Tab-separated table of C-alpha atoms in Angstrom:
chain	number	residue	atom	x	y	z
A	290	UNK	CA	-0.117	-0.422	0.260
A	291	UNK	CA	0.653	3.890	0.176
A	292	UNK	CA	3.262	4.360	2.580
A	293	UNK	CA	3.159	7.423	5.244
A	294	UNK	CA	5.590	9.158	6.410
A	295	UNK	CA	5.485	11.007	10.027
A	296	UNK	CA	8.272	13.440	10.784
A	297	UNK	CA	9.316	12.968	14.010
A	298	UNK	CA	10.637	16.313	16.289
A	299	UNK	CA	13.177	14.645	18.060
A	300	UNK	CA	13.584	18.048	19.996
A	301	UNK	CA	9.949	17.765	20.639
A	302	UNK	CA	10.608	14.133	21.922
A	303	UNK	CA	13.868	14.914	23.928
A	304	UNK	CA	12.004	17.589	26.283
A	305	UNK	CA	8.746	15.406	26.528
A	306	UNK	CA	11.520	13.055	27.819
A	307	UNK	CA	13.341	15.129	29.961
A	308	UNK	CA	9.826	16.309	31.671
A	309	UNK	CA	9.343	12.869	32.129
A	310	UNK	CA	12.859	12.184	33.820
A	311	UNK	CA	11.722	15.979	35.880
A	312	UNK	CA	8.735	14.857	37.522
A	313	UNK	CA	10.330	11.662	38.873
A	314	UNK	CA	8.105	9.441	36.561
A	315	UNK	CA	8.807	5.751	37.535
A	316	UNK	CA	7.284	3.034	33.817
A	317	UNK	CA	4.669	0.506	35.454
A	318	UNK	CA	4.041	-0.782	31.711
A	319	UNK	CA	4.232	0.715	28.251
A	320	UNK	CA	2.752	4.264	28.346
A	321	UNK	CA	1.607	3.671	31.905
A	322	UNK	CA	4.176	6.588	34.376
A	323	UNK	CA	3.358	6.740	37.570
A	324	UNK	CA	4.373	10.066	39.337
A	325	UNK	CA	4.089	11.859	42.738
A	326	UNK	CA	0.616	13.910	43.371
A	327	UNK	CA	3.294	16.858	43.697
A	328	UNK	CA	4.712	16.490	40.875
A	329	UNK	CA	0.996	16.595	38.769
A	330	UNK	CA	1.025	20.261	38.515
A	331	UNK	CA	4.222	20.422	36.466
A	332	UNK	CA	3.355	17.729	33.985
A	333	UNK	CA	-0.151	19.408	33.561
A	334	UNK	CA	1.624	22.685	33.068
A	335	UNK	CA	3.975	20.980	30.633
A	336	UNK	CA	1.831	19.273	28.771
A	337	UNK	CA	-0.107	22.629	28.049
A	338	UNK	CA	2.533	24.126	26.866
A	339	UNK	CA	3.824	20.872	24.475
A	340	UNK	CA	0.318	21.716	23.372
A	341	UNK	CA	-0.684	18.223	24.430
A	342	UNK	CA	-3.618	19.060	26.646
A	343	UNK	CA	-6.183	21.743	25.798
A	344	UNK	CA	-8.462	22.300	28.564
A	345	UNK	CA	-8.539	25.217	30.601
A	346	UNK	CA	-7.071	26.191	34.497
A	347	UNK	CA	-9.370	25.067	36.771
A	348	UNK	CA	-11.169	28.487	37.800
A	349	UNK	CA	-11.183	29.425	41.299
A	350	UNK	CA	-13.933	31.445	42.608
A	351	UNK	CA	-13.539	33.765	45.292
A	352	UNK	CA	-14.844	36.620	46.636
A	353	UNK	CA	-11.947	38.317	46.949
A	354	UNK	CA	-11.867	42.260	48.555
A	355	UNK	CA	-12.449	45.094	45.387
A	356	UNK	CA	-9.134	46.934	46.900
A	357	UNK	CA	-6.576	44.101	45.244
A	358	UNK	CA	-5.451	45.078	42.013
A	359	UNK	CA	-5.790	42.552	39.200
A	360	UNK	CA	-2.741	40.844	39.224
A	361	UNK	CA	-2.921	40.537	43.287
A	362	UNK	CA	-6.254	39.260	42.312
A	363	UNK	CA	-4.325	36.584	40.143
A	364	UNK	CA	-1.889	36.214	43.401
A	365	UNK	CA	-4.223	35.189	45.367
A	366	UNK	CA	-5.849	32.688	43.155
A	367	UNK	CA	-2.747	31.430	42.531
A	368	UNK	CA	-1.682	30.597	46.224
A	369	UNK	CA	-5.458	28.907	46.811
A	370	UNK	CA	-4.784	27.112	43.815
A	371	UNK	CA	-1.907	25.128	44.885
A	372	UNK	CA	-3.106	24.652	48.294
A	373	UNK	CA	-6.519	22.982	46.801
A	374	UNK	CA	-3.390	20.468	45.395
A	375	UNK	CA	-2.036	19.697	48.410
A	376	UNK	CA	0.894	21.889	47.154
A	377	UNK	CA	2.780	24.652	48.242
A	378	UNK	CA	4.972	27.658	46.067
A	379	UNK	CA	7.093	30.672	46.071
A	380	UNK	CA	5.673	33.842	45.682
A	381	UNK	CA	8.849	35.985	43.878
A	382	UNK	CA	7.350	39.190	42.848
A	383	UNK	CA	9.594	42.115	42.826
A	384	UNK	CA	9.364	44.302	46.030
A	385	UNK	CA	6.808	46.698	46.619
A	386	UNK	CA	3.858	44.418	44.762
A	387	UNK	CA	1.959	43.791	47.486
A	388	UNK	CA	3.222	40.158	48.629
A	389	UNK	CA	1.930	40.351	52.335
A	390	UNK	CA	-1.504	41.785	51.140
A	391	UNK	CA	-1.680	38.693	48.934
A	392	UNK	CA	-0.607	36.666	51.173
A	393	UNK	CA	-2.757	37.558	54.354
A	394	UNK	CA	-5.845	37.302	51.573
A	395	UNK	CA	-5.056	33.843	51.193
A	396	UNK	CA	-4.924	33.105	54.640
A	397	UNK	CA	-8.197	34.942	55.243
A	398	UNK	CA	-9.684	32.927	52.888
A	399	UNK	CA	-7.802	29.435	53.430
A	400	UNK	CA	-8.759	29.621	57.226
A	401	UNK	CA	-5.760	28.965	59.732
A	402	UNK	CA	-4.056	28.472	61.879
A	403	UNK	CA	-1.542	30.311	60.277
A	404	UNK	CA	2.424	30.714	61.133
A	405	UNK	CA	4.238	33.850	59.596
A	406	UNK	CA	8.220	33.520	59.886
A	407	UNK	CA	10.254	37.032	59.088
A	408	UNK	CA	13.225	38.868	59.888
A	409	UNK	CA	12.911	40.359	63.797
A	410	UNK	CA	12.486	43.847	61.914
A	411	UNK	CA	9.291	42.911	59.977
A	412	UNK	CA	7.311	41.877	62.856
A	413	UNK	CA	5.835	44.582	63.817
A	414	UNK	CA	5.202	45.167	60.395
A	415	UNK	CA	3.303	42.414	59.625
A	416	UNK	CA	1.237	43.267	62.688
A	417	UNK	CA	0.322	45.981	61.171
A	418	UNK	CA	-0.544	44.838	58.021
A	419	UNK	CA	-3.165	42.038	59.573
A	420	UNK	CA	-4.467	45.126	61.540
A	421	UNK	CA	-4.933	47.083	58.636
A	422	UNK	CA	-5.946	44.201	55.877
A	423	UNK	CA	-7.681	41.272	57.901
A	424	UNK	CA	-8.474	43.067	61.261
A	425	UNK	CA	-11.320	40.467	61.700
A	426	UNK	CA	-8.708	37.325	62.554
A	427	UNK	CA	-7.094	37.103	66.021
A	428	UNK	CA	-3.038	37.509	65.440
A	429	UNK	CA	-0.496	36.037	68.577
A	430	UNK	CA	3.256	37.561	68.080
A	431	UNK	CA	5.531	34.799	69.482
A	432	UNK	CA	8.957	37.047	69.783
A	433	UNK	CA	10.931	38.423	73.016
A	434	UNK	CA	12.276	37.251	76.102
A	435	UNK	CA	9.322	36.563	77.858
A	436	UNK	CA	7.337	34.269	75.321
A	437	UNK	CA	6.260	31.300	77.091
A	438	UNK	CA	4.558	28.790	75.027
A	439	UNK	CA	2.934	29.577	71.017
A	440	UNK	CA	-0.457	30.819	71.578
A	441	UNK	CA	-3.683	30.007	69.896
A	442	UNK	CA	-4.261	32.620	67.233
A	443	UNK	CA	-5.412	32.531	63.412
A	444	UNK	CA	-1.585	34.016	62.512
A	445	UNK	CA	1.043	33.518	64.783
A	446	UNK	CA	3.988	35.582	63.748
A	447	UNK	CA	7.738	35.589	64.991
A	448	UNK	CA	10.925	35.789	63.536
A	449	UNK	CA	13.569	33.665	62.195
A	450	UNK	CA	15.643	33.946	65.648
A	451	UNK	CA	13.569	32.951	67.279
A	452	UNK	CA	11.905	29.851	65.292
A	453	UNK	CA	15.465	29.016	65.257
A	454	UNK	CA	15.852	28.400	69.458
A	455	UNK	CA	11.959	27.370	69.781
A	456	UNK	CA	12.089	24.810	66.797
A	457	UNK	CA	10.944	21.802	69.084
A	458	UNK	CA	7.610	23.683	70.265
A	459	UNK	CA	7.278	25.013	66.846
A	460	UNK	CA	7.548	20.734	65.203
A	461	UNK	CA	4.995	19.699	67.958
A	462	UNK	CA	2.263	22.673	66.626
A	463	UNK	CA	-0.049	21.260	63.894
A	464	UNK	CA	-0.349	24.726	61.267
A	465	UNK	CA	-2.398	24.316	58.789
A	466	UNK	CA	-0.379	26.851	56.470
A	467	UNK	CA	3.150	28.075	57.002
A	468	UNK	CA	4.630	31.589	55.260
A	469	UNK	CA	8.515	32.274	55.276
A	470	UNK	CA	8.755	36.214	54.418
A	471	UNK	CA	12.349	37.669	53.303
A	472	UNK	CA	12.524	33.110	52.511
A	473	UNK	CA	16.499	33.891	51.176
A	474	UNK	CA	17.055	34.056	54.801
A	475	UNK	CA	17.205	30.089	54.342
A	476	UNK	CA	19.177	30.408	51.157
A	477	UNK	CA	22.106	27.832	53.202
A	478	UNK	CA	20.458	24.328	53.780
A	479	UNK	CA	22.637	23.189	56.317
A	480	UNK	CA	22.181	26.076	58.262
A	481	UNK	CA	20.341	25.598	61.667
A	482	UNK	CA	17.244	27.826	60.932
A	483	UNK	CA	16.629	26.567	57.297
A	484	UNK	CA	16.486	23.047	59.086
A	485	UNK	CA	14.284	24.653	61.317
A	486	UNK	CA	11.826	25.731	58.784
A	487	UNK	CA	11.966	22.184	56.849
A	488	UNK	CA	10.405	20.619	59.919
A	489	UNK	CA	8.150	22.987	60.846
A	490	UNK	CA	4.721	20.963	60.870
A	491	UNK	CA	2.224	22.875	58.193
A	492	UNK	CA	-0.036	21.380	55.470
A	493	UNK	CA	0.707	24.278	52.945
A	494	UNK	CA	3.892	26.072	52.754
A	495	UNK	CA	4.585	29.421	50.995
A	496	UNK	CA	7.677	31.092	50.671
A	497	UNK	CA	7.484	34.797	49.829
A	498	UNK	CA	10.962	36.349	48.322
A	499	UNK	CA	12.383	39.284	45.737
A	500	UNK	CA	15.441	37.534	44.873
A	501	UNK	CA	15.016	33.993	45.748
A	502	UNK	CA	18.555	33.582	43.965
A	503	UNK	CA	21.126	35.520	45.418
A	504	UNK	CA	24.128	33.463	45.051
A	505	UNK	CA	23.628	29.947	43.482
A	506	UNK	CA	20.737	27.967	42.978
A	507	UNK	CA	21.224	26.027	45.727
A	508	UNK	CA	19.595	29.053	47.234
A	509	UNK	CA	16.600	28.340	45.750
A	510	UNK	CA	16.849	24.558	45.847
A	511	UNK	CA	16.887	25.115	49.761
A	512	UNK	CA	13.736	27.816	49.524
A	513	UNK	CA	11.798	24.999	47.767
A	514	UNK	CA	12.580	22.395	49.943
A	515	UNK	CA	10.921	24.235	52.434
A	516	UNK	CA	8.099	24.977	50.055
A	517	UNK	CA	7.328	21.329	48.633
A	518	UNK	CA	9.659	18.918	49.678
A	519	UNK	CA	11.055	16.902	47.333
A	520	UNK	CA	9.882	18.371	44.225
A	521	UNK	CA	13.746	19.771	42.749
A	522	UNK	CA	14.886	16.044	43.902
A	523	UNK	CA	17.640	15.280	46.340
A	524	UNK	CA	19.886	17.839	46.978
A	525	UNK	CA	22.991	15.914	44.868
A	526	UNK	CA	21.043	15.312	42.075
A	527	UNK	CA	19.428	18.757	41.495
A	528	UNK	CA	23.145	19.780	41.673
A	529	UNK	CA	24.887	17.373	38.956
A	530	UNK	CA	21.520	18.277	36.579
A	531	UNK	CA	21.128	21.821	36.939
A	532	UNK	CA	23.039	23.601	39.410
A	533	UNK	CA	26.808	22.867	38.273
A	534	UNK	CA	26.220	23.126	34.473
A	535	UNK	CA	24.249	26.086	34.691
A	536	UNK	CA	26.584	27.877	36.764
A	537	UNK	CA	28.891	27.641	33.733
A	538	UNK	CA	26.830	29.545	31.592
A	539	UNK	CA	25.580	28.600	27.805
A	540	UNK	CA	23.073	26.092	28.089
A	541	UNK	CA	19.981	27.956	27.513
A	542	UNK	CA	18.201	24.757	26.975
A	543	UNK	CA	18.971	23.609	30.708
A	544	UNK	CA	17.818	26.821	31.409
A	545	UNK	CA	14.515	26.344	29.589
A	546	UNK	CA	14.021	22.872	31.197
A	547	UNK	CA	14.365	24.339	34.944
A	548	UNK	CA	12.073	27.153	33.746
A	549	UNK	CA	9.376	24.549	33.115
A	550	UNK	CA	9.651	22.806	35.887
A	551	UNK	CA	9.554	25.618	38.636
A	552	UNK	CA	6.376	27.625	36.526
A	553	UNK	CA	3.630	26.113	37.911
A	554	UNK	CA	5.026	26.046	41.252
A	555	UNK	CA	7.056	29.591	41.217
A	556	UNK	CA	5.223	33.413	40.429
A	557	UNK	CA	6.990	36.422	40.159
A	558	UNK	CA	5.901	39.181	38.213
A	559	UNK	CA	7.909	42.372	37.794
A	560	UNK	CA	6.944	46.253	38.417
A	561	UNK	CA	7.191	47.008	34.578
A	562	UNK	CA	4.835	43.912	33.806
A	563	UNK	CA	2.156	45.059	35.827
A	564	UNK	CA	2.403	48.325	35.560
A	565	UNK	CA	-0.925	49.291	34.138
A	566	UNK	CA	-2.236	48.068	37.064
A	567	UNK	CA	-0.165	50.372	39.550
A	568	UNK	CA	-0.230	53.987	40.252
A	569	UNK	CA	2.616	55.966	38.893
A	570	UNK	CA	4.235	55.979	42.574
A	571	UNK	CA	3.695	53.623	45.783
A	572	UNK	CA	4.680	54.755	48.928
A	573	UNK	CA	5.050	52.629	51.938
A	574	UNK	CA	5.964	53.304	55.636
A	575	UNK	CA	8.495	50.798	57.506
A	576	UNK	CA	7.996	50.972	61.038
A	577	UNK	CA	10.335	49.212	63.418
A	578	UNK	CA	11.302	49.509	67.081
A	579	UNK	CA	13.955	51.267	69.185
A	580	UNK	CA	16.554	49.363	70.494
A	581	UNK	CA	16.430	48.990	74.237
A	582	UNK	CA	19.891	51.510	74.631
A	583	UNK	CA	18.155	53.715	72.281
A	584	UNK	CA	14.514	53.551	73.750
A	585	UNK	CA	15.933	54.478	77.512
A	586	UNK	CA	17.611	57.294	76.089
A	587	UNK	CA	14.902	58.649	73.798
A	588	UNK	CA	12.637	58.365	77.150
A	589	UNK	CA	15.127	59.972	79.118
A	590	UNK	CA	15.275	62.888	76.749
A	591	UNK	CA	11.764	63.208	76.060
A	592	UNK	CA	11.281	63.741	80.142
A	593	UNK	CA	14.144	66.216	80.162
A	594	UNK	CA	12.497	68.238	76.811
A	595	UNK	CA	9.332	68.304	78.535
A	596	UNK	CA	10.660	70.422	81.640
A	597	UNK	CA	13.210	72.390	79.731
A	598	UNK	CA	9.683	73.606	77.539
A	599	UNK	CA	7.952	73.750	80.276
A	600	UNK	CA	10.521	76.161	82.250
A	601	UNK	CA	11.073	78.513	78.683
A	602	UNK	CA	9.466	81.751	79.093
A	603	UNK	CA	7.615	83.702	75.938
A	604	UNK	CA	9.668	83.746	73.079
A	605	UNK	CA	12.458	81.287	74.402
A	606	UNK	CA	9.503	78.364	74.581
A	607	UNK	CA	9.741	78.016	70.353
A	608	UNK	CA	13.755	77.793	70.466
A	609	UNK	CA	14.072	75.545	73.058
A	610	UNK	CA	11.376	73.564	71.953
A	611	UNK	CA	13.032	72.984	68.179
A	612	UNK	CA	16.243	72.034	69.681
A	613	UNK	CA	14.290	69.039	71.799
A	614	UNK	CA	12.368	68.027	68.795
A	615	UNK	CA	16.165	67.565	67.070
A	616	UNK	CA	17.492	65.949	69.389
A	617	UNK	CA	14.812	63.308	69.433
A	618	UNK	CA	15.005	63.252	65.965
A	619	UNK	CA	18.425	62.347	65.649
A	620	UNK	CA	17.755	59.839	68.806
A	621	UNK	CA	15.456	58.261	66.830
A	622	UNK	CA	17.563	57.515	63.955
A	623	UNK	CA	21.255	56.995	65.858
A	624	UNK	CA	22.366	57.714	69.529
A	625	UNK	CA	25.582	58.059	67.657
A	626	UNK	CA	23.937	61.388	66.464
A	627	UNK	CA	23.415	63.086	69.806
A	628	UNK	CA	26.936	65.488	70.549
A	629	UNK	CA	28.201	64.086	73.500
A	630	UNK	CA	27.434	60.159	73.619
A	631	UNK	CA	29.530	57.499	73.694
A	632	UNK	CA	27.351	54.322	72.813
A	633	UNK	CA	28.580	51.241	70.751
A	634	UNK	CA	27.495	50.711	67.005
A	635	UNK	CA	25.145	47.709	68.195
A	636	UNK	CA	23.286	50.141	70.468
A	637	UNK	CA	23.556	52.978	68.560
A	638	UNK	CA	20.142	51.820	66.374
A	639	UNK	CA	17.721	50.167	64.516
A	640	UNK	CA	17.319	52.178	61.002
A	641	UNK	CA	20.554	51.192	59.252
A	642	UNK	CA	20.268	47.979	60.411
A	643	UNK	CA	16.546	48.012	58.390
A	644	UNK	CA	17.952	50.255	55.847
A	645	UNK	CA	20.389	47.415	55.245
A	646	UNK	CA	17.583	44.745	54.324
A	647	UNK	CA	15.723	47.047	52.066
A	648	UNK	CA	19.183	47.679	50.135
A	649	UNK	CA	19.779	44.045	49.511
A	650	UNK	CA	16.650	43.089	48.996
A	651	UNK	CA	16.290	46.011	45.960
A	652	UNK	CA	19.859	45.868	44.762
A	653	UNK	CA	19.199	42.158	44.272
A	654	UNK	CA	15.993	43.132	42.410
A	655	UNK	CA	18.275	45.484	40.342
A	656	UNK	CA	16.552	48.144	41.219
A	657	UNK	CA	18.649	51.811	42.019
A	658	UNK	CA	17.986	53.343	44.832
A	659	UNK	CA	18.317	57.098	46.450
A	660	UNK	CA	18.591	57.513	50.254
A	661	UNK	CA	17.892	60.529	51.984
A	662	UNK	CA	18.410	62.557	54.926
A	663	UNK	CA	18.558	65.099	56.863
A	664	UNK	CA	21.085	64.501	58.995
A	665	UNK	CA	24.545	64.548	56.670
A	666	UNK	CA	25.841	62.179	59.825
A	667	UNK	CA	23.302	59.541	59.309
A	668	UNK	CA	24.426	59.057	55.547
A	669	UNK	CA	27.765	59.184	56.320
A	670	UNK	CA	27.045	56.236	58.881
A	671	UNK	CA	25.280	54.477	55.766
A	672	UNK	CA	28.923	54.409	54.011
A	673	UNK	CA	30.745	51.291	56.085
A	674	UNK	CA	27.260	49.511	55.128
A	675	UNK	CA	27.773	49.876	51.604
A	676	UNK	CA	31.354	49.471	51.686
A	677	UNK	CA	31.031	46.122	53.719
A	678	UNK	CA	28.219	44.722	51.162
A	679	UNK	CA	31.090	45.978	48.320
A	680	UNK	CA	27.504	48.379	46.613
A	681	UNK	CA	28.867	50.991	44.634
A	682	UNK	CA	27.293	54.209	45.601
A	683	UNK	CA	27.514	58.373	44.962
A	684	UNK	CA	27.276	60.946	47.462
A	685	UNK	CA	26.153	64.365	47.518
A	686	UNK	CA	25.693	67.095	50.507
A	687	UNK	CA	25.616	70.334	50.839
A	688	UNK	CA	29.779	70.490	51.077
A	689	UNK	CA	29.647	68.509	47.664
A	690	UNK	CA	31.448	70.032	44.534
A	691	UNK	CA	30.514	70.052	41.313
A	692	UNK	CA	27.014	68.865	42.005
A	693	UNK	CA	26.772	67.924	37.782
A	694	UNK	CA	29.271	65.703	37.791
A	695	UNK	CA	27.439	63.220	40.896
A	696	UNK	CA	24.440	63.346	39.319
A	697	UNK	CA	25.616	62.538	35.700
A	698	UNK	CA	28.222	60.057	37.311
A	699	UNK	CA	24.738	57.957	39.083
A	700	UNK	CA	23.055	59.028	35.782
A	701	UNK	CA	25.035	57.701	33.053
A	702	UNK	CA	26.436	54.966	35.337
A	703	UNK	CA	25.536	51.560	37.434
A	704	UNK	CA	26.211	52.386	41.212
A	705	UNK	CA	23.012	51.055	42.510
A	706	UNK	CA	22.721	53.496	45.446
A	707	UNK	CA	22.764	57.542	45.934
A	708	UNK	CA	23.191	59.072	49.689
A	709	UNK	CA	21.884	62.444	49.197
A	710	UNK	CA	21.240	65.304	51.858
A	711	UNK	CA	17.240	66.068	51.778
A	712	UNK	CA	18.270	70.088	51.909
A	713	UNK	CA	21.126	69.834	49.455
A	714	UNK	CA	19.405	67.237	46.720
A	715	UNK	CA	15.555	68.006	47.701
A	716	UNK	CA	15.192	70.038	44.972
A	717	UNK	CA	17.050	70.681	41.114
A	718	UNK	CA	17.974	66.994	40.534
A	719	UNK	CA	16.927	65.037	37.881
A	720	UNK	CA	17.723	61.448	38.729
A	721	UNK	CA	15.538	59.497	37.193
A	722	UNK	CA	17.683	56.266	36.514
A	723	UNK	CA	16.368	55.151	40.050
A	724	UNK	CA	13.251	53.150	40.540
A	725	UNK	CA	13.407	53.292	44.725
A	726	UNK	CA	13.180	56.379	47.157
A	727	UNK	CA	14.252	55.340	50.899
A	728	UNK	CA	13.326	58.561	53.419
A	729	UNK	CA	16.051	57.512	56.384
A	730	UNK	CA	13.829	59.898	58.489
A	731	UNK	CA	10.924	62.114	58.136
A	732	UNK	CA	9.974	65.561	57.783
A	733	UNK	CA	7.125	67.406	59.184
A	734	UNK	CA	6.506	69.531	55.730
A	735	UNK	CA	5.442	66.946	52.660
A	736	UNK	CA	6.384	68.931	50.193
A	737	UNK	CA	9.940	68.168	50.770
A	738	UNK	CA	9.969	64.982	51.440
A	739	UNK	CA	7.442	64.989	47.915
A	740	UNK	CA	10.261	66.992	45.553
A	741	UNK	CA	12.800	64.803	47.228
A	742	UNK	CA	10.573	61.529	45.595
A	743	UNK	CA	10.224	64.081	42.450
A	744	UNK	CA	13.631	63.317	42.108
A	745	UNK	CA	13.002	60.043	41.015
A	746	UNK	CA	9.399	60.139	39.923
A	747	UNK	CA	9.602	62.551	36.863
A	748	UNK	CA	9.196	62.724	32.889
A	749	UNK	CA	11.033	60.573	31.566
A	750	UNK	CA	10.940	57.988	34.506
A	751	UNK	CA	9.698	54.630	32.309
A	752	UNK	CA	9.233	52.867	35.857
A	753	UNK	CA	6.863	52.768	38.667
A	754	UNK	CA	9.034	54.314	41.669
A	755	UNK	CA	8.390	53.257	44.901
A	756	UNK	CA	9.217	55.551	47.801
A	757	UNK	CA	9.923	54.344	51.672
A	758	UNK	CA	9.762	55.691	54.671
A	759	UNK	CA	11.379	54.171	57.422
A	760	UNK	CA	9.758	55.584	61.072
A	761	UNK	CA	10.116	54.017	64.765
A	762	UNK	CA	7.321	53.056	66.921
A	763	UNK	CA	5.642	54.901	69.753
A	764	UNK	CA	7.808	57.967	69.083
A	765	UNK	CA	7.646	61.771	67.841
A	766	UNK	CA	8.643	59.994	64.080
A	767	UNK	CA	4.797	58.749	64.565
A	768	UNK	CA	3.440	61.976	65.408
A	769	UNK	CA	5.570	63.854	62.409
A	770	UNK	CA	4.042	61.228	60.680
A	771	UNK	CA	0.491	62.308	61.426
A	772	UNK	CA	1.428	66.179	61.163
A	773	UNK	CA	2.324	65.349	57.483
A	774	UNK	CA	-0.885	63.662	56.409
A	775	UNK	CA	-3.001	67.071	58.252
A	776	UNK	CA	-0.679	69.053	56.314
A	777	UNK	CA	-1.321	66.956	53.055
A	778	UNK	CA	-5.094	67.411	53.556
A	779	UNK	CA	-5.011	71.576	54.120
A	780	UNK	CA	-2.359	71.631	50.936
A	781	UNK	CA	-5.353	69.468	48.791
A	782	UNK	CA	-8.022	71.732	49.825
A	783	UNK	CA	-6.570	75.140	49.254
A	784	UNK	CA	-4.453	74.477	46.412
A	785	UNK	CA	-5.773	71.255	44.777
A	786	UNK	CA	-2.341	69.596	45.303
A	787	UNK	CA	0.007	72.522	45.199
A	788	UNK	CA	2.634	72.327	47.678
A	789	UNK	CA	3.890	75.997	47.424
A	790	UNK	CA	2.148	77.338	50.110
A	791	UNK	CA	2.839	74.814	52.970
A	792	UNK	CA	2.872	77.069	56.045
A	793	UNK	CA	5.211	76.603	59.035
A	794	UNK	CA	5.573	74.677	61.481
A	795	UNK	CA	3.141	76.422	64.041
A	796	UNK	CA	4.383	76.704	67.302
A	797	UNK	CA	1.259	74.698	68.887
A	798	UNK	CA	2.131	72.573	66.196
A	799	UNK	CA	5.812	71.915	67.456
A	800	UNK	CA	4.436	71.638	71.648
A	801	UNK	CA	2.203	69.108	69.996
A	802	UNK	CA	5.021	67.072	68.922
A	803	UNK	CA	6.486	66.975	72.252
A	804	UNK	CA	3.501	66.288	74.346
C-alpha cells in the first residue's frame, strides 16, 4: 500500500522525555507512568505548553476584596489553587507589589491557623498589616524574652531567630499554613534556621522573596525544599543535573528545562509587567522598634525636653522646643548623632539595620535607590554598610563640589545607591535612573519629602517609583507622620495638590509633637 512518512520532531521528543525524567516518573508498563502527586502540576503545565492538553486552568471562584489590584487577585488565586492541590510554592513578586497583602488575603480565605516567619525587623510590620487588611483574624506575636508557649491564634507571627531557638515547640504545633517572608534567610540548606524551617509541621507552605536566588541555584533548592519538599529532587541530583552545568553558563536548553519545572510553583511579576495596574508612585511606611538602649535614652530625652519647654518663658519656648525636637529626632535615627554621647555601634539604633535589609532586597532585584536624610552624619554612617556589601554608591551633601558631575555619574553609571542630604538634593536634580526612594527620617513638611521623591519620579521615568519611609514606632516620628497627613490634606484643600504654600511649623504644632 501507500507508505506514509511521519516527521518526528526529535527536539520535542527529547523535551517530553526530560519532563518525564524531571517529574521522577516511574514506568509501570508501556505508556503508563506513575508520579508523585506533587509533580502533577508540573506535568500538567508542561503538557499544556507542549500543546498536548487543551482544557483551561480550573477557575478558582473566590469572593475577593475590591481593593486588590488585578495582578494581586491573580496572585491570591494562584496561592489558593496550589493549596487545593496540596502543594506549596514561592511568591517571588518584585518588591513593593504587595506580597504581604496577597498572602494575608489568601490566609483569610483558606483559614488558619497560620504561622508567619519573618526577619525580626518586620514582625511589627506584619502585625500592622494584619490589623489593616484582616482585622477579623486573631493575631499572636511569639517574640521577646518572656514569650512562653506558642499562643492559639488565626495567625502566629515570629522571627527567624525565635524559630531557631524554639524549633522543638514549633515542630510540636500543627499549622494549616506556614509562610516564610524574606525566605532567602534559609538559602543555606545546612544552616540551623533552614533545618528548623524544613521541620515545620504545616499542610501548606509558601515562601515569599523578591530575590529567591542571591548567589547560586542551591539557594533556590533550599527554599523550594521548604515549600514543596522533594519537588526539585535530592540535593545531590539537583546540583549535578542543574546547578553545576548552569553555573558554567551557556546551556539555554537546560535553563528552559528548569524554568518549565518551576513554572507551576513559582510566581514572579516585575513592576514593569504590571505597570498598567499600578499608580505612578507607590508609598510605603516601614516601622521599626527602638533598640533597648535607644528606648531608654529616648525616654530620658523626652522627659528632659518637656521640663525644659515648660520652664522656658515666652519667646524662648519655641527655640527650646525646636532644639528638643531635633535631639529626639536624632535619637530615633541613631544615638551616635547625639552630641557628647558615647555609645557602642550595636546599641546605636535600628534604622541602619533596616536600611541594609531594604537595600539588599532592592539591589538584588536590579533596582537603583536614592537614600535621603536630613542628617549628613547619618548618611555618612551608611557608607561602611555599602562598602561592607561591596555596593558602589554616589554621595551628595551641601559641601559637595561639582554636583552636576556626581549626578551625571549616577545617571550614566551603574552605582545602585545614591546617598543624598535632603537639604542639598531635595530640589533641582533629575535622577530618573533610580526607581526606589528611601527616606531615613521624616520631615513635618510633606512637600519637602515629595520634592525629594520627585527626583526619581519625573518626566522621563519609565518605571513605577516606590518610596519607603523608615519610622520608629511610638516616637516623635509617628507624630511627624500624622502632622504630614494633616498638612497634606490642608494643602490639597487649598491648592488642589500644589505644595508652594505649606505654612511653617506653628508653635502649637511644635509643642504638640513633644506632648
